[in-house]
Amino acid sequence: MADHYFSEHPSSKATARPVTFTAYGRRYELVSSAGVFSGDRLDLGTTVLLREAPLPAGGTVLDLGCGYGPIACVLATMVPDVHVWAVDVNTRALELTRANAERLGVGSRITVATPDDVPDDIRFDQVWSNPPIRIGKPALHALLQRWLSRLTDDGVAWLVVSKNLGADSLQRWLNAQGWRCDRQGSAKGFRVLTVRRPAS
């Protein structure tokens, strides 16, 4: 069976690949590999998210589906008062994120974990994600409900989703579930959505 970026243990050979990009005025050089999401470049959706979403002031942030760590590494290097939980099911992705964080000197402020290794009492001020749309709607909906429920009362999630892969229908679904989901921006065929708890 071919690997997917959401495979827990990729069977493809790990081959180091440099990935260079600029975010918030800083140039980054990370290492990626085969067997992880967008293993040879910064994917377009994440590029759009890092252009459209403002940096958090600090607090505890979840990078959901962290891949090799571009979002986690950017947030930790740009915001001294943030602690990022970088979460993925892909063990190779987690190893790469850990190595990239250490290389950038922010390993102490990025906790790398599988979903089930995140303590139940952790709450997040922000969630950032380029969610794995291709796992299918039922699994995606369950994933989002699981983690959005862990936002703090005034927390916000930033999601980037391709318009062609159902960004607008996902926004409608989130609103139908009681979340306040708004479009923050749109570029290159992607929507950037904000998700907040219902107003009390």
PDB file of C-alpha atoms in Angstrom:
ATOM      1  CA  MET A   1       0.000   0.000   0.000  1.00  0.00           C
ATOM      2  CA  ALA A   2       1.322   3.467  -0.881  1.00  0.00           C
ATOM      3  CA  ASP A   3       2.170   5.855   1.926  1.00  0.00           C
ATOM      4  CA  HIS A   4      -0.134   8.724   2.764  1.00  0.00           C
ATOM      5  CA  TYR A   5       0.982  11.759   4.741  1.00  0.00           C
ATOM      6  CA  PHE A   6      -1.388  10.504   7.444  1.00  0.00           C
ATOM      7  CA  SER A   7       0.302   7.079   7.594  1.00  0.00           C
ATOM      8  CA  GLU A   8       1.574   6.440  11.122  1.00  0.00           C
ATOM      9  CA  HIS A   9       4.752   4.678  10.008  1.00  0.00           C
ATOM     10  CA  PRO A  10       5.752   5.527   6.421  1.00  0.00           C
ATOM     11  CA  SER A  11       7.328   2.599   4.586  1.00  0.00           C
ATOM     12  CA  SER A  12       9.155   4.788   2.065  1.00  0.00           C
ATOM     13  CA  LYS A  13      12.839   5.424   2.653  1.00  0.00           C
ATOM     14  CA  ALA A  14      13.551   8.516   4.723  1.00  0.00           C
ATOM     15  CA  THR A  15      15.479  10.886   2.471  1.00  0.00           C
ATOM     16  CA  ALA A  16      16.431  14.302   3.842  1.00  0.00           C
ATOM     17  CA  ARG A  17      15.205  17.184   1.713  1.00  0.00           C
ATOM     18  CA  PRO A  18      15.898  20.864   2.424  1.00  0.00           C
ATOM     19  CA  VAL A  19      12.889  23.195   2.380  1.00  0.00           C
ATOM     20  CA  THR A  20      13.448  26.952   2.262  1.00  0.00           C
ATOM     21  CA  PHE A  21      10.740  29.591   2.631  1.00  0.00           C
ATOM     22  CA  THR A  22      10.050  33.032   4.077  1.00  0.00           C
ATOM     23  CA  ALA A  23       7.373  33.815   6.667  1.00  0.00           C
ATOM     24  CA  TYR A  24       6.715  37.064   8.555  1.00  0.00           C
ATOM     25  CA  GLY A  25       9.878  38.527   7.074  1.00  0.00           C
ATOM     26  CA  ARG A  26      12.181  35.714   8.215  1.00  0.00           C
ATOM     27  CA  ARG A  27      13.869  33.104   6.041  1.00  0.00           C
ATOM     28  CA  TYR A  28      13.626  29.496   7.179  1.00  0.00           C
ATOM     29  CA  GLU A  29      15.626  26.441   6.197  1.00  0.00           C
ATOM     30  CA  LEU A  30      14.014  23.234   7.443  1.00  0.00           C
ATOM     31  CA  VAL A  31      14.571  19.585   6.648  1.00  0.00           C
ATOM     32  CA  SER A  32      11.770  17.395   5.328  1.00  0.00           C
ATOM     33  CA  SER A  33      11.615  13.906   3.845  1.00  0.00           C
ATOM     34  CA  ALA A  34       9.631  11.522   1.723  1.00  0.00           C
ATOM     35  CA  GLY A  35       6.648  10.061   3.522  1.00  0.00           C
ATOM     36  CA  VAL A  36       5.406  13.303   5.080  1.00  0.00           C
ATOM     37  CA  PHE A  37       2.972  15.942   3.839  1.00  0.00           C
ATOM     38  CA  SER A  38       4.436  18.140   1.095  1.00  0.00           C
ATOM     39  CA  GLY A  39       7.834  16.652   1.713  1.00  0.00           C
ATOM     40  CA  ASP A  40       9.801  18.696  -0.827  1.00  0.00           C
ATOM     41  CA  ARG A  41       8.437  22.240  -0.390  1.00  0.00           C
ATOM     42  CA  LEU A  42       6.240  24.441   1.758  1.00  0.00           C
ATOM     43  CA  ASP A  43       2.777  23.599   0.481  1.00  0.00           C
ATOM     44  CA  LEU A  44       0.641  26.394  -0.942  1.00  0.00           C
ATOM     45  CA  GLY A  45      -2.065  26.144   1.722  1.00  0.00           C
ATOM     46  CA  THR A  46       0.389  26.614   4.579  1.00  0.00           C
ATOM     47  CA  THR A  47       2.012  29.474   2.664  1.00  0.00           C
ATOM     48  CA  VAL A  48      -1.381  31.198   2.459  1.00  0.00           C
ATOM     49  CA  LEU A  49      -2.103  30.552   6.151  1.00  0.00           C
ATOM     50  CA  LEU A  50       1.216  32.074   7.208  1.00  0.00           C
ATOM     51  CA  ARG A  51       0.468  35.129   5.067  1.00  0.00           C
ATOM     52  CA  GLU A  52      -3.116  35.686   6.172  1.00  0.00           C
ATOM     53  CA  ALA A  53      -3.116  34.832   9.886  1.00  0.00           C
ATOM     54  CA  PRO A  54      -1.636  37.227  12.454  1.00  0.00           C
ATOM     55  CA  LEU A  55       0.888  35.885  14.910  1.00  0.00           C
ATOM     56  CA  PRO A  56      -0.454  35.035  18.368  1.00  0.00           C
ATOM     57  CA  ALA A  57       0.555  37.205  21.295  1.00  0.00           C
ATOM     58  CA  GLY A  58       1.656  34.137  23.219  1.00  0.00           C
ATOM     59  CA  GLY A  59      -0.017  31.347  25.139  1.00  0.00           C
ATOM     60  CA  THR A  60      -0.454  27.697  24.239  1.00  0.00           C
ATOM     61  CA  VAL A  61      -0.951  26.869  20.564  1.00  0.00           C
ATOM     62  CA  LEU A  62      -1.753  23.610  18.814  1.00  0.00           C
ATOM     63  CA  ASP A  63      -0.228  22.904  15.407  1.00  0.00           C
ATOM     64  CA  LEU A  64      -2.631  20.186  14.284  1.00  0.00           C
ATOM     65  CA  GLY A  65      -1.141  17.948  11.599  1.00  0.00           C
ATOM     66  CA  CYS A  66       2.287  19.515  11.999  1.00  0.00           C
ATOM     67  CA  GLY A  67       4.080  17.623   9.225  1.00  0.00           C
ATOM     68  CA  TYR A  68       7.803  18.407   9.399  1.00  0.00           C
ATOM     69  CA  GLY A  69       7.040  21.459  11.539  1.00  0.00           C
ATOM     70  CA  PRO A  70       6.886  24.648   9.476  1.00  0.00           C
ATOM     71  CA  ILE A  71       3.992  26.219  11.399  1.00  0.00           C
ATOM     72  CA  ALA A  72       5.292  25.184  14.821  1.00  0.00           C
ATOM     73  CA  CYS A  73       8.804  26.398  14.026  1.00  0.00           C
ATOM     74  CA  VAL A  74       7.612  29.723  12.647  1.00  0.00           C
ATOM     75  CA  LEU A  75       5.364  30.449  15.628  1.00  0.00           C
ATOM     76  CA  ALA A  76       7.996  29.453  18.192  1.00  0.00           C
ATOM     77  CA  THR A  77      10.737  31.538  16.583  1.00  0.00           C
ATOM     78  CA  MET A  78       8.556  34.602  16.025  1.00  0.00           C
ATOM     79  CA  VAL A  79       6.712  34.669  19.368  1.00  0.00           C
ATOM     80  CA  PRO A  80       8.934  34.275  22.459  1.00  0.00           C
ATOM     81  CA  ASP A  81       5.954  33.786  24.820  1.00  0.00           C
ATOM     82  CA  VAL A  82       4.287  30.960  22.903  1.00  0.00           C
ATOM     83  CA  HIS A  83       4.443  27.242  23.584  1.00  0.00           C
ATOM     84  CA  VAL A  84       3.457  25.041  20.651  1.00  0.00           C
ATOM     85  CA  TRP A  85       2.135  21.501  20.750  1.00  0.00           C
ATOM     86  CA  ALA A  86       3.091  19.989  17.381  1.00  0.00           C
ATOM     87  CA  VAL A  87       0.764  17.036  16.833  1.00  0.00           C
ATOM     88  CA  ASP A  88       0.716  14.466  14.040  1.00  0.00           C
ATOM     89  CA  VAL A  89       0.011  10.748  13.606  1.00  0.00           C
ATOM     90  CA  ASN A  90       3.045  10.377  11.327  1.00  0.00           C
ATOM     91  CA  THR A  91       6.075   9.374  13.404  1.00  0.00           C
ATOM     92  CA  ARG A  92       8.536  10.478  10.727  1.00  0.00           C
ATOM     93  CA  ALA A  93       6.924  13.903  10.669  1.00  0.00           C
ATOM     94  CA  LEU A  94       7.269  14.155  14.439  1.00  0.00           C
ATOM     95  CA  GLU A  95      10.955  13.242  14.298  1.00  0.00           C
ATOM     96  CA  LEU A  96      11.547  15.908  11.651  1.00  0.00           C
ATOM     97  CA  THR A  97       9.645  18.538  13.628  1.00  0.00           C
ATOM     98  CA  ARG A  98      11.685  17.771  16.742  1.00  0.00           C
ATOM     99  CA  ALA A  99      14.960  18.023  14.786  1.00  0.00           C
ATOM    100  CA  ASN A 100      13.942  21.251  13.039  1.00  0.00           C
ATOM    101  CA  ALA A 101      12.908  22.826  16.348  1.00  0.00           C
ATOM    102  CA  GLU A 102      16.219  21.914  17.949  1.00  0.00           C
ATOM    103  CA  ARG A 103      18.137  23.245  14.972  1.00  0.00           C
ATOM    104  CA  LEU A 104      16.346  26.588  15.331  1.00  0.00           C
ATOM    105  CA  GLY A 105      16.924  26.714  19.075  1.00  0.00           C
ATOM    106  CA  VAL A 106      13.236  26.490  20.035  1.00  0.00           C
ATOM    107  CA  GLY A 107      13.051  22.842  21.039  1.00  0.00           C
ATOM    108  CA  SER A 108      12.156  23.763  24.620  1.00  0.00           C
ATOM    109  CA  ARG A 109       9.017  25.587  23.442  1.00  0.00           C
ATOM    110  CA  ILE A 110       7.724  22.971  21.008  1.00  0.00           C
ATOM    111  CA  THR A 111       6.266  19.772  22.419  1.00  0.00           C
ATOM    112  CA  VAL A 112       6.090  17.090  19.737  1.00  0.00           C
ATOM    113  CA  ALA A 113       3.379  14.483  20.311  1.00  0.00           C
ATOM    114  CA  THR A 114       0.974  12.002  18.798  1.00  0.00           C
ATOM    115  CA  PRO A 115      -2.700  12.920  19.334  1.00  0.00           C
ATOM    116  CA  ASP A 116      -3.160  10.428  22.167  1.00  0.00           C
ATOM    117  CA  ASP A 117      -0.071  11.705  23.978  1.00  0.00           C
ATOM    118  CA  VAL A 118      -1.537  15.174  24.548  1.00  0.00           C
ATOM    119  CA  PRO A 119      -2.768  15.379  28.181  1.00  0.00           C
ATOM    120  CA  ASP A 120      -6.531  15.729  28.476  1.00  0.00           C
ATOM    121  CA  ASP A 121      -6.290  18.862  30.624  1.00  0.00           C
ATOM    122  CA  ILE A 122      -4.350  20.931  28.065  1.00  0.00           C
ATOM    123  CA  ARG A 123      -6.370  23.778  26.563  1.00  0.00           C
ATOM    124  CA  PHE A 124      -5.277  25.840  23.598  1.00  0.00           C
ATOM    125  CA  ASP A 125      -5.439  29.594  23.080  1.00  0.00           C
ATOM    126  CA  GLN A 126      -5.095  29.005  19.354  1.00  0.00           C
ATOM    127  CA  VAL A 127      -5.215  26.090  16.929  1.00  0.00           C
ATOM    128  CA  TRP A 128      -3.412  26.379  13.600  1.00  0.00           C
ATOM    129  CA  SER A 129      -4.007  23.743  10.951  1.00  0.00           C
ATOM    130  CA  ASN A 130      -3.897  22.849   7.304  1.00  0.00           C
ATOM    131  CA  PRO A 131      -6.250  19.949   8.083  1.00  0.00           C
ATOM    132  CA  PRO A 132      -5.984  16.560   6.342  1.00  0.00           C
ATOM    133  CA  ILE A 133      -9.005  16.905   4.072  1.00  0.00           C
ATOM    134  CA  ARG A 134      -8.219  13.693   2.221  1.00  0.00           C
ATOM    135  CA  ILE A 135      -8.929  11.483   5.238  1.00  0.00           C
ATOM    136  CA  GLY A 136     -12.617  11.877   4.340  1.00  0.00           C
ATOM    137  CA  LYS A 137     -15.457  13.937   5.790  1.00  0.00           C
ATOM    138  CA  PRO A 138     -16.452  11.703   8.732  1.00  0.00           C
ATOM    139  CA  ALA A 139     -12.865  11.414   9.977  1.00  0.00           C
ATOM    140  CA  LEU A 140     -12.182  15.102   9.333  1.00  0.00           C
ATOM    141  CA  HIS A 141     -15.302  16.190  11.198  1.00  0.00           C
ATOM    142  CA  ALA A 142     -14.431  13.963  14.154  1.00  0.00           C
ATOM    143  CA  LEU A 143     -10.870  15.334  14.152  1.00  0.00           C
ATOM    144  CA  LEU A 144     -12.020  18.943  14.193  1.00  0.00           C
ATOM    145  CA  GLN A 145     -14.646  18.383  16.868  1.00  0.00           C
ATOM    146  CA  ARG A 146     -12.062  16.662  19.058  1.00  0.00           C
ATOM    147  CA  TRP A 147      -9.553  19.484  18.957  1.00  0.00           C
ATOM    148  CA  LEU A 148     -11.776  22.544  18.608  1.00  0.00           C
ATOM    149  CA  SER A 149     -13.476  21.479  21.823  1.00  0.00           C
ATOM    150  CA  ARG A 150     -10.140  22.117  23.556  1.00  0.00           C
ATOM    151  CA  LEU A 151      -9.998  25.804  22.678  1.00  0.00           C
ATOM    152  CA  THR A 152     -10.062  28.179  25.622  1.00  0.00           C
ATOM    153  CA  ASP A 153     -13.236  30.224  26.031  1.00  0.00           C
ATOM    154  CA  ASP A 154     -11.806  33.109  24.012  1.00  0.00           C
ATOM    155  CA  GLY A 155      -9.587  30.943  21.817  1.00  0.00           C
ATOM    156  CA  VAL A 156      -9.492  30.901  18.029  1.00  0.00           C
ATOM    157  CA  ALA A 157      -8.606  28.316  15.414  1.00  0.00           C
ATOM    158  CA  TRP A 158      -7.009  29.222  12.098  1.00  0.00           C
ATOM    159  CA  LEU A 159      -7.727  26.722   9.341  1.00  0.00           C
ATOM    160  CA  VAL A 160      -6.654  26.814   5.703  1.00  0.00           C
ATOM    161  CA  VAL A 161      -8.665  24.726   3.242  1.00  0.00           C
ATOM    162  CA  SER A 162      -8.704  24.553  -0.540  1.00  0.00           C
ATOM    163  CA  LYS A 163     -11.874  25.921  -2.062  1.00  0.00           C
ATOM    164  CA  ASN A 164     -11.866  22.978  -4.489  1.00  0.00           C
ATOM    165  CA  LEU A 165     -11.670  20.525  -1.576  1.00  0.00           C
ATOM    166  CA  GLY A 166     -14.711  21.872   0.216  1.00  0.00           C
ATOM    167  CA  ALA A 167     -13.690  24.940   2.218  1.00  0.00           C
ATOM    168  CA  ASP A 168     -17.106  26.556   1.866  1.00  0.00           C
ATOM    169  CA  SER A 169     -19.033  23.417   2.782  1.00  0.00           C
ATOM    170  CA  LEU A 170     -16.726  22.910   5.774  1.00  0.00           C
ATOM    171  CA  GLN A 171     -17.465  26.455   6.921  1.00  0.00           C
ATOM    172  CA  ARG A 172     -21.201  25.793   6.670  1.00  0.00           C
ATOM    173  CA  TRP A 173     -20.822  22.532   8.594  1.00  0.00           C
ATOM    174  CA  LEU A 174     -18.855  24.172  11.380  1.00  0.00           C
ATOM    175  CA  ASN A 175     -21.460  26.888  11.737  1.00  0.00           C
ATOM    176  CA  ALA A 176     -24.213  24.257  11.773  1.00  0.00           C
ATOM    177  CA  GLN A 177     -22.397  22.542  14.661  1.00  0.00           C
ATOM    178  CA  GLY A 178     -22.607  25.739  16.685  1.00  0.00           C
ATOM    179  CA  TRP A 179     -19.132  27.138  16.063  1.00  0.00           C
ATOM    180  CA  ARG A 180     -18.622  30.690  14.858  1.00  0.00           C
ATOM    181  CA  CYS A 181     -16.736  30.140  11.627  1.00  0.00           C
ATOM    182  CA  ASP A 182     -15.814  33.114   9.456  1.00  0.00           C
ATOM    183  CA  ARG A 183     -13.670  33.608   6.415  1.00  0.00           C
ATOM    184  CA  GLN A 184     -10.561  35.585   7.278  1.00  0.00           C
ATOM    185  CA  GLY A 185      -9.072  35.640   3.795  1.00  0.00           C
ATOM    186  CA  SER A 186      -8.837  33.926   0.429  1.00  0.00           C
ATOM    187  CA  ALA A 187      -5.840  33.509  -1.869  1.00  0.00           C
ATOM    188  CA  LYS A 188      -4.489  31.068  -4.447  1.00  0.00           C
ATOM    189  CA  GLY A 189      -7.688  28.992  -4.292  1.00  0.00           C
ATOM    190  CA  PHE A 190      -7.533  28.598  -0.497  1.00  0.00           C
ATOM    191  CA  ARG A 191      -9.805  29.915   2.227  1.00  0.00           C
ATOM    192  CA  VAL A 192      -8.461  30.903   5.625  1.00  0.00           C
ATOM    193  CA  LEU A 193     -11.155  30.301   8.230  1.00  0.00           C
ATOM    194  CA  THR A 194     -11.379  31.397  11.844  1.00  0.00           C
ATOM    195  CA  VAL A 195     -13.309  29.242  14.291  1.00  0.00           C
ATOM    196  CA  ARG A 196     -14.459  30.373  17.733  1.00  0.00           C
ATOM    197  CA  ARG A 197     -16.751  29.113  20.441  1.00  0.00           C
ATOM    198  CA  PRO A 198     -20.384  30.231  20.239  1.00  0.00           C
ATOM    199  CA  ALA A 199     -21.123  33.567  21.867  1.00  0.00           C
ATOM    200  CA  SER A 200     -22.470  32.993  25.371  1.00  0.00           C
TER     201      SER A 200
END
